[in-house]
PDB file of C-alpha atoms in Angstrom:
ATOM      1  CA  MET A  24     116.651  88.851  98.721  1.00 44.00           C
ATOM      2  CA  LYS A  25     114.087  90.659  97.642  1.00 46.00           C
ATOM      3  CA  ASN A  26     113.018  89.247  94.586  1.00 47.00           C
ATOM      4  CA  LEU A  27     112.200  86.186  97.411  1.00 41.00           C
ATOM      5  CA  PHE A  28     110.329  88.208  99.140  1.00 45.00           C
ATOM      6  CA  ALA A  29     108.331  89.006  95.991  1.00 46.00           C
ATOM      7  CA  ILE A  30     107.712  85.060  95.269  1.00 46.00           C
ATOM      8  CA  LEU A  31     107.125  83.890  98.864  1.00 46.00           C
ATOM      9  CA  LEU A  32     104.223  86.848  99.457  1.00 49.00           C
ATOM     10  CA  PHE A  33     102.648  85.211  95.721  1.00 49.00           C
ATOM     11  CA  PHE A  34     103.138  82.195  96.712  1.00 46.00           C
ATOM     12  CA  CYS A  35     101.173  82.637  99.998  1.00 49.00           C
ATOM     13  CA  THR A  36      98.539  85.105  98.535  1.00 49.00           C
ATOM     14  CA  PHE A  37      98.300  82.090  95.749  1.00 49.00           C
ATOM     15  CA  SER A  38      97.654  79.521  98.567  1.00 49.00           C
ATOM     16  CA  ALA A  39      94.956  81.597  99.695  1.00 49.00           C
ATOM     17  CA  PHE A  40      92.264  81.789  96.943  1.00 49.00           C
ATOM     18  CA  ALA A  41      92.777  78.417  96.334  1.00 48.00           C
ATOM     19  CA  GLN A  42      91.032  77.498  99.243  1.00 49.00           C
ATOM     20  CA  THR A  43      87.148  76.170  98.793  1.00 42.00           C
ATOM     21  CA  ASP A  44      84.524  76.991 101.360  1.00 44.00           C
ATOM     22  CA  SER A  45      84.605  73.114 102.018  1.00 42.00           C
ATOM     23  CA  THR A  46      88.203  73.263 103.388  1.00 43.00           C
ATOM     24  CA  VAL A  47      87.698  76.782 105.262  1.00 42.00           C
ATOM     25  CA  VAL A  48      86.903  76.092 109.192  1.00 43.00           C
ATOM     26  CA  LYS A  49      83.857  78.807 109.497  1.00 45.00           C
ATOM     27  CA  GLU A  50      83.783  80.044 113.530  1.00 48.00           C
ATOM     28  CA  THR A  51      80.643  81.572 113.073  1.00 52.00           C
ATOM     29  CA  GLU A  52      78.288  82.676 110.190  1.00 67.00           C
ATOM     30  CA  VAL A  53      79.111  85.701 108.506  1.00 74.00           C
ATOM     31  CA  ASP A  54      76.975  88.777 108.301  1.00 79.00           C
ATOM     32  CA  HIS A  55      78.623  90.713 105.259  1.00 85.00           C
ATOM     33  CA  LYS A  56      80.005  88.489 102.640  1.00 94.00           C
ATOM     34  CA  TRP A  57      81.236  90.639 100.148  1.00 97.00           C
ATOM     35  CA  ARG A  58      82.720  94.552 100.968  1.00 97.00           C
ATOM     36  CA  VAL A  59      84.450  97.072  98.850  1.00 98.00           C
ATOM     37  CA  VAL A  60      86.476  99.445  99.852  1.00 98.00           C
ATOM     38  CA  MET A  61      89.413 102.438  98.540  1.00 96.00           C
ATOM     39  CA  PRO A  62      91.324 104.204 100.140  1.00 95.00           C
ATOM     40  CA  TYR A  63      91.467 108.138 101.432  1.00 93.00           C
ATOM     41  CA  ILE A  64      93.569 109.333  99.143  1.00 88.00           C
ATOM     42  CA  VAL A  65      91.293 109.028  96.017  1.00 87.00           C
ATOM     43  CA  PRO A  66      88.642 111.057  96.765  1.00 80.00           C
ATOM     44  CA  ASP A  67      90.435 113.664  97.782  1.00 76.00           C
ATOM     45  CA  GLU A  68      92.732 113.162  94.538  1.00 79.00           C
ATOM     46  CA  LEU A  69      89.644 113.237  92.151  1.00 77.00           C
ATOM     47  CA  ILE A  70      88.153 116.255  94.182  1.00 75.00           C
ATOM     48  CA  PHE A  71      91.331 119.100  94.703  1.00 74.00           C
ATOM     49  CA  GLY A  72      94.539 117.309  93.243  1.00 73.00           C
ATOM     50  CA  TRP A  73      93.907 115.723  89.674  1.00 82.00           C
ATOM     51  CA  GLY A  74      95.544 118.848  87.511  1.00 83.00           C
ATOM     52  CA  LYS A  75      98.727 119.512  89.875  1.00 88.00           C
ATOM     53  CA  ARG A  76     102.155 118.420  88.049  1.00 89.00           C
ATOM     54  CA  THR A  77     102.298 116.572  91.812  1.00 88.00           C
ATOM     55  CA  SER A  78      99.357 115.100  91.249  1.00 91.00           C
ATOM     56  CA  THR A  79      99.149 111.664  91.101  1.00 92.00           C
ATOM     57  CA  GLN A  80      96.099 110.937  89.379  1.00 92.00           C
ATOM     58  CA  MET A  81      95.886 107.537  91.688  1.00 93.00           C
ATOM     59  CA  VAL A  82      92.064 105.941  91.287  1.00 95.00           C
ATOM     60  CA  GLU A  83      92.486 102.508  94.156  1.00 97.00           C
ATOM     61  CA  LEU A  84      89.382  99.538  94.354  1.00 98.00           C
ATOM     62  CA  HIS A  85      89.489  96.252  96.080  1.00 98.00           C
ATOM     63  CA  VAL A  86      86.197  94.409  96.187  1.00 98.00           C
ATOM     64  CA  LYS A  87      86.642  91.356  98.654  1.00 98.00           C
ATOM     65  CA  ARG A  88      84.764  88.562  99.922  1.00 98.00           C
ATOM     66  CA  ASN A  89      84.157  86.962 103.467  1.00 97.00           C
ATOM     67  CA  LEU A  90      85.238  83.257 103.531  1.00 96.00           C
ATOM     68  CA  ASP A  91      84.888  83.107 107.591  1.00 95.00           C
ATOM     69  CA  ASN A  92      84.904  85.523 109.856  1.00 92.00           C
ATOM     70  CA  LYS A  93      89.051  85.013 110.039  1.00 96.00           C
ATOM     71  CA  ASN A  94      89.979  85.181 105.999  1.00 98.00           C
ATOM     72  CA  ILE A  95      88.964  87.749 102.907  1.00 98.00           C
ATOM     73  CA  ILE A  96      90.288  87.165  99.710  1.00 98.00           C
ATOM     74  CA  GLY A  97      89.978  90.054  97.244  1.00 98.00           C
ATOM     75  CA  VAL A  98      90.505  91.268  93.831  1.00 98.00           C
ATOM     76  CA  LYS A  99      92.463  95.086  93.107  1.00 98.00           C
ATOM     77  CA  PHE A 100      92.105  97.339  90.835  1.00 98.00           C
ATOM     78  CA  VAL A 101      94.844 100.440  90.470  1.00 98.00           C
ATOM     79  CA  THR A 102      96.057 103.310  88.305  1.00 97.00           C
ATOM     80  CA  TRP A 103      98.129 106.304  89.567  1.00 97.00           C
ATOM     81  CA  ARG A 104     100.932 108.470  87.190  1.00 96.00           C
ATOM     82  CA  LEU A 105     103.855 108.595  89.500  1.00 95.00           C
ATOM     83  CA  PHE A 106     105.822 112.119  89.046  1.00 94.00           C
ATOM     84  CA  GLN A 107     109.109 111.255  91.251  1.00 92.00           C
ATOM     85  CA  PRO A 108     110.455 107.598  92.208  1.00 93.00           C
ATOM     86  CA  MET A 109     108.061 105.673  94.315  1.00 93.00           C
ATOM     87  CA  GLY A 110     110.897 104.655  96.017  1.00 92.00           C
ATOM     88  CA  ILE A 111     112.047 107.770  97.667  1.00 89.00           C
ATOM     89  CA  THR A 112     111.888 106.612 101.636  1.00 83.00           C
ATOM     90  CA  TRP A 113     110.485 109.500 104.851  1.00 76.00           C
ATOM     91  CA  TRP A 114     114.164 109.294 105.607  1.00 77.00           C
ATOM     92  CA  ASP A 115     114.656 110.808 102.334  1.00 77.00           C
ATOM     93  CA  GLY A 116     113.035 113.652 103.252  1.00 74.00           C
ATOM     94  CA  VAL A 117     110.428 112.990 100.785  1.00 74.00           C
ATOM     95  CA  VAL A 118     108.110 115.794 101.230  1.00 74.00           C
ATOM     96  CA  ASP A 119     111.322 117.832 100.644  1.00 76.00           C
ATOM     97  CA  LYS A 120     111.510 116.340  97.484  1.00 75.00           C
ATOM     98  CA  ILE A 121     108.057 117.077  96.659  1.00 75.00           C
ATOM     99  CA  ASP A 122     107.589 120.485  97.169  1.00 74.00           C
ATOM    100  CA  SER A 123     111.350 121.572  95.734  1.00 77.00           C
ATOM    101  CA  GLY A 124     110.992 119.488  92.446  1.00 79.00           C
ATOM    102  CA  THR A 125     115.029 118.851  92.948  1.00 82.00           C
ATOM    103  CA  GLU A 126     113.773 114.270  91.789  1.00 88.00           C
ATOM    104  CA  TYR A 127     110.927 114.888  89.540  1.00 93.00           C
ATOM    105  CA  TYR A 128     111.150 112.713  86.633  1.00 94.00           C
ATOM    106  CA  ASP A 129     111.347 114.726  83.154  1.00 92.00           C
ATOM    107  CA  GLY A 130     107.494 113.594  83.041  1.00 95.00           C
ATOM    108  CA  TYR A 131     105.435 111.144  84.083  1.00 97.00           C
ATOM    109  CA  LEU A 132     104.781 107.075  84.661  1.00 97.00           C
ATOM    110  CA  ARG A 133     101.269 105.891  84.700  1.00 97.00           C
ATOM    111  CA  GLU A 134     100.490 102.707  86.470  1.00 98.00           C
ATOM    112  CA  THR A 135      98.142 100.727  85.892  1.00 98.00           C
ATOM    113  CA  GLY A 136      96.802  96.979  87.130  1.00 98.00           C
ATOM    114  CA  ILE A 137      94.808  93.801  88.511  1.00 98.00           C
ATOM    115  CA  GLY A 138      95.711  92.116  91.282  1.00 98.00           C
ATOM    116  CA  ILE A 139      94.354  89.585  93.857  1.00 98.00           C
ATOM    117  CA  THR A 140      94.820  90.117  98.094  1.00 98.00           C
ATOM    118  CA  TYR A 141      94.184  87.745 101.269  1.00 98.00           C
ATOM    119  CA  GLN A 142      93.946  89.711 104.449  1.00 98.00           C
ATOM    120  CA  ARG A 143      93.123  87.370 107.914  1.00 98.00           C
ATOM    121  CA  MET A 144      91.507  88.571 110.974  1.00 98.00           C
ATOM    122  CA  LEU A 145      93.846  88.297 113.445  1.00 98.00           C
ATOM    123  CA  TRP A 146      93.467  89.642 117.615  1.00 97.00           C
ATOM    124  CA  LYS A 147      89.723  91.755 117.392  1.00 95.00           C
ATOM    125  CA  GLY A 148      89.786  94.746 114.361  1.00 97.00           C
ATOM    126  CA  LEU A 149      93.857  93.848 114.657  1.00 98.00           C
ATOM    127  CA  PHE A 150      94.247  92.370 110.684  1.00 98.00           C
ATOM    128  CA  ALA A 151      97.712  91.269 108.479  1.00 98.00           C
ATOM    129  CA  ALA A 152      97.517  91.454 104.875  1.00 98.00           C
ATOM    130  CA  VAL A 153      99.454  90.909 101.360  1.00 98.00           C
ATOM    131  CA  GLU A 154      98.693  92.084  97.903  1.00 98.00           C
ATOM    132  CA  VAL A 155     100.277  91.448  94.813  1.00 98.00           C
ATOM    133  CA  VAL A 156      99.470  93.443  91.438  1.00 98.00           C
ATOM    134  CA  PRO A 157     101.008  93.105  87.909  1.00 98.00           C
ATOM    135  CA  GLN A 158     101.174  96.328  86.305  1.00 98.00           C
ATOM    136  CA  ILE A 159     101.241  97.635  82.887  1.00 97.00           C
ATOM    137  CA  GLN A 160     103.702 100.855  82.998  1.00 97.00           C
ATOM    138  CA  THR A 161     103.390 103.826  80.382  1.00 97.00           C
ATOM    139  CA  TYR A 162     106.246 106.612  80.651  1.00 97.00           C
ATOM    140  CA  THR A 163     105.331 110.322  79.110  1.00 97.00           C
ATOM    141  CA  ASP A 164     107.075 113.128  78.631  1.00 95.00           C
ATOM    142  CA  LEU A 165     105.257 116.577  80.017  1.00 93.00           C
ATOM    143  CA  ASP A 166     102.870 116.706  77.605  1.00 93.00           C
ATOM    144  CA  GLY A 167     101.104 113.395  78.099  1.00 92.00           C
ATOM    145  CA  ASN A 168     102.915 112.248  74.366  1.00 96.00           C
ATOM    146  CA  LYS A 169     103.797 108.283  74.935  1.00 96.00           C
ATOM    147  CA  ILE A 170     107.595 107.317  75.239  1.00 96.00           C
ATOM    148  CA  LYS A 171     107.964 103.500  75.867  1.00 95.00           C
ATOM    149  CA  ASN A 172     106.002 100.858  77.488  1.00 96.00           C
ATOM    150  CA  GLY A 173     107.079  99.127  80.993  1.00 95.00           C
ATOM    151  CA  PHE A 174     105.767  95.982  83.111  1.00 96.00           C
ATOM    152  CA  LYS A 175     106.310  95.747  86.858  1.00 97.00           C
ATOM    153  CA  VAL A 176     104.598  92.719  89.935  1.00 98.00           C
ATOM    154  CA  TYR A 177     104.059  95.315  92.940  1.00 98.00           C
ATOM    155  CA  ASN A 178     103.591  93.745  96.039  1.00 98.00           C
ATOM    156  CA  SER A 179     103.078  94.726  99.575  1.00 98.00           C
ATOM    157  CA  LEU A 180     102.310  93.509 103.297  1.00 98.00           C
ATOM    158  CA  HIS A 181      99.577  95.442 105.271  1.00 98.00           C
ATOM    159  CA  LEU A 182      98.980  95.643 109.001  1.00 98.00           C
ATOM    160  CA  GLY A 183      96.406  97.105 109.901  1.00 98.00           C
ATOM    161  CA  TYR A 184      92.823  97.233 112.337  1.00 98.00           C
ATOM    162  CA  HIS A 185      89.407  97.202 111.443  1.00 98.00           C
ATOM    163  CA  VAL A 186      86.627  99.523 112.779  1.00 98.00           C
ATOM    164  CA  ALA A 187      83.083  99.558 111.773  1.00 96.00           C
ATOM    165  CA  PHE A 188      80.416 101.915 112.442  1.00 93.00           C
ATOM    166  CA  GLY A 189      76.325 101.852 112.626  1.00 89.00           C
ATOM    167  CA  LYS A 190      73.767  99.473 113.116  1.00 85.00           C
ATOM    168  CA  LYS A 191      74.026  96.713 111.216  1.00 89.00           C
ATOM    169  CA  LYS A 192      77.969  97.879 110.978  1.00 91.00           C
ATOM    170  CA  ARG A 193      78.458  97.889 106.929  1.00 95.00           C
ATOM    171  CA  PHE A 194      80.828 101.438 106.506  1.00 97.00           C
ATOM    172  CA  PHE A 195      84.458 100.573 108.285  1.00 98.00           C
ATOM    173  CA  ILE A 196      87.925 102.311 108.323  1.00 98.00           C
ATOM    174  CA  GLU A 197      91.239 100.727 108.086  1.00 98.00           C
ATOM    175  CA  PRO A 198      93.697 103.023 109.465  1.00 98.00           C
ATOM    176  CA  GLN A 199      97.406 100.666 108.024  1.00 98.00           C
ATOM    177  CA  VAL A 200     100.830 100.624 107.693  1.00 98.00           C
ATOM    178  CA  HIS A 201     101.855  99.121 104.183  1.00 96.00           C
ATOM    179  CA  CYS A 202     105.670  98.056 103.072  1.00 97.00           C
ATOM    180  CA  ASN A 203     105.650  97.915  99.322  1.00 97.00           C
ATOM    181  CA  GLN A 204     108.146  96.238  97.498  1.00 97.00           C
ATOM    182  CA  TRP A 205     108.547  95.569  93.360  1.00 97.00           C
ATOM    183  CA  MET A 206     109.981  93.875  90.260  1.00 95.00           C
ATOM    184  CA  PHE A 207     110.909  93.319  86.621  1.00 93.00           C
ATOM    185  CA  ASP A 208     110.618  97.622  87.354  1.00 87.00           C
ATOM    186  CA  ASN A 209     113.858  97.584  84.772  1.00 80.00           C
ATOM    187  CA  ASN A 210     112.470  99.029  81.708  1.00 83.00           C
ATOM    188  CA  SER A 211     112.272 103.246  82.280  1.00 90.00           C
ATOM    189  CA  PRO A 212     114.427 105.289  79.703  1.00 93.00           C
ATOM    190  CA  GLU A 213     115.801 107.558  80.050  1.00 89.00           C
ATOM    191  CA  GLY A 214     115.701 110.922  82.345  1.00 87.00           C
ATOM    192  CA  PHE A 215     113.208 108.479  84.954  1.00 94.00           C
ATOM    193  CA  LYS A 216     115.972 105.522  85.006  1.00 92.00           C
ATOM    194  CA  GLU A 217     118.673 107.860  87.012  1.00 91.00           C
ATOM    195  CA  PHE A 218     116.145 108.079  89.849  1.00 91.00           C
ATOM    196  CA  ASP A 219     114.795 105.123  90.199  1.00 91.00           C
ATOM    197  CA  ASP A 220     118.523 103.184  90.003  1.00 92.00           C
ATOM    198  CA  LYS A 221     118.892 105.219  92.984  1.00 91.00           C
ATOM    199  CA  TYR A 222     115.867 105.315  95.001  1.00 92.00           C
ATOM    200  CA  GLY A 223     115.040 100.891  94.862  1.00 92.00           C
ATOM    201  CA  ASN A 224     112.288  99.485  94.795  1.00 95.00           C
ATOM    202  CA  VAL A 225     111.610  98.638  97.802  1.00 95.00           C
ATOM    203  CA  PHE A 226     109.132 101.327 100.396  1.00 94.00           C
ATOM    204  CA  LEU A 227     108.538 100.718 104.151  1.00 93.00           C
ATOM    205  CA  PHE A 228     106.325 102.319 106.538  1.00 93.00           C
ATOM    206  CA  GLU A 229     103.918 103.839 104.712  1.00 94.00           C
ATOM    207  CA  PRO A 230     100.800 104.810 106.209  1.00 94.00           C
ATOM    208  CA  ASN A 231      97.293 104.786 104.822  1.00 95.00           C
ATOM    209  CA  LEU A 232      93.495 104.954 105.919  1.00 97.00           C
ATOM    210  CA  TYR A 233      90.684 102.858 103.871  1.00 98.00           C
ATOM    211  CA  LEU A 234      87.081 103.248 103.602  1.00 97.00           C
ATOM    212  CA  GLY A 235      85.146 100.481 103.634  1.00 97.00           C
ATOM    213  CA  TRP A 236      81.415  99.150 102.753  1.00 97.00           C
ATOM    214  CA  LYS A 237      79.878  95.706 103.748  1.00 96.00           C
ATOM    215  CA  PHE A 238      76.975  94.455 101.694  1.00 94.00           C
TER     216      PHE A 238
END
């Protein structure tokens, strides 16, 4: 079922990219066709947390284009460094496990990828989105020495609200909740695999806040 879920996400997003301007019904003219977006955690990581053992060293950037007032497609670049399994959910006590260090990897997992996104405006600022990102994985020890490489496809569903500010509504924020799933993540070395198997490949109800600029 999890693999079927990921495949459906892929085809939904692919079908959105297959549309052309001639097949999209435009309700009104779009003021700003392009936008760049990043999660709030990125500047916080860059300024305050980059060198910490528990830093994710996350950089994420979206470049999106409005097809019309309802449909938005985009390209997503992301890289992050994991020090513990991504599948640790809130009911597993994720905060406690960060503080205690009991569920840390023996090193780090760096994941980097470029993927595609599709965002649909539902009502006023309410929107839903789907993202599919293939990622190259690099496992390292605590000193940064490479152990091995891997591969996975990271998929996510989003529900959020778009709030624009300013005279021309160029700056905006998008509080949202994600449901995340990943597949083909099966090449982890010893010291990583036991934790990955324990917590699985789904993370539900992740809150986030995105910042963006239209042009």
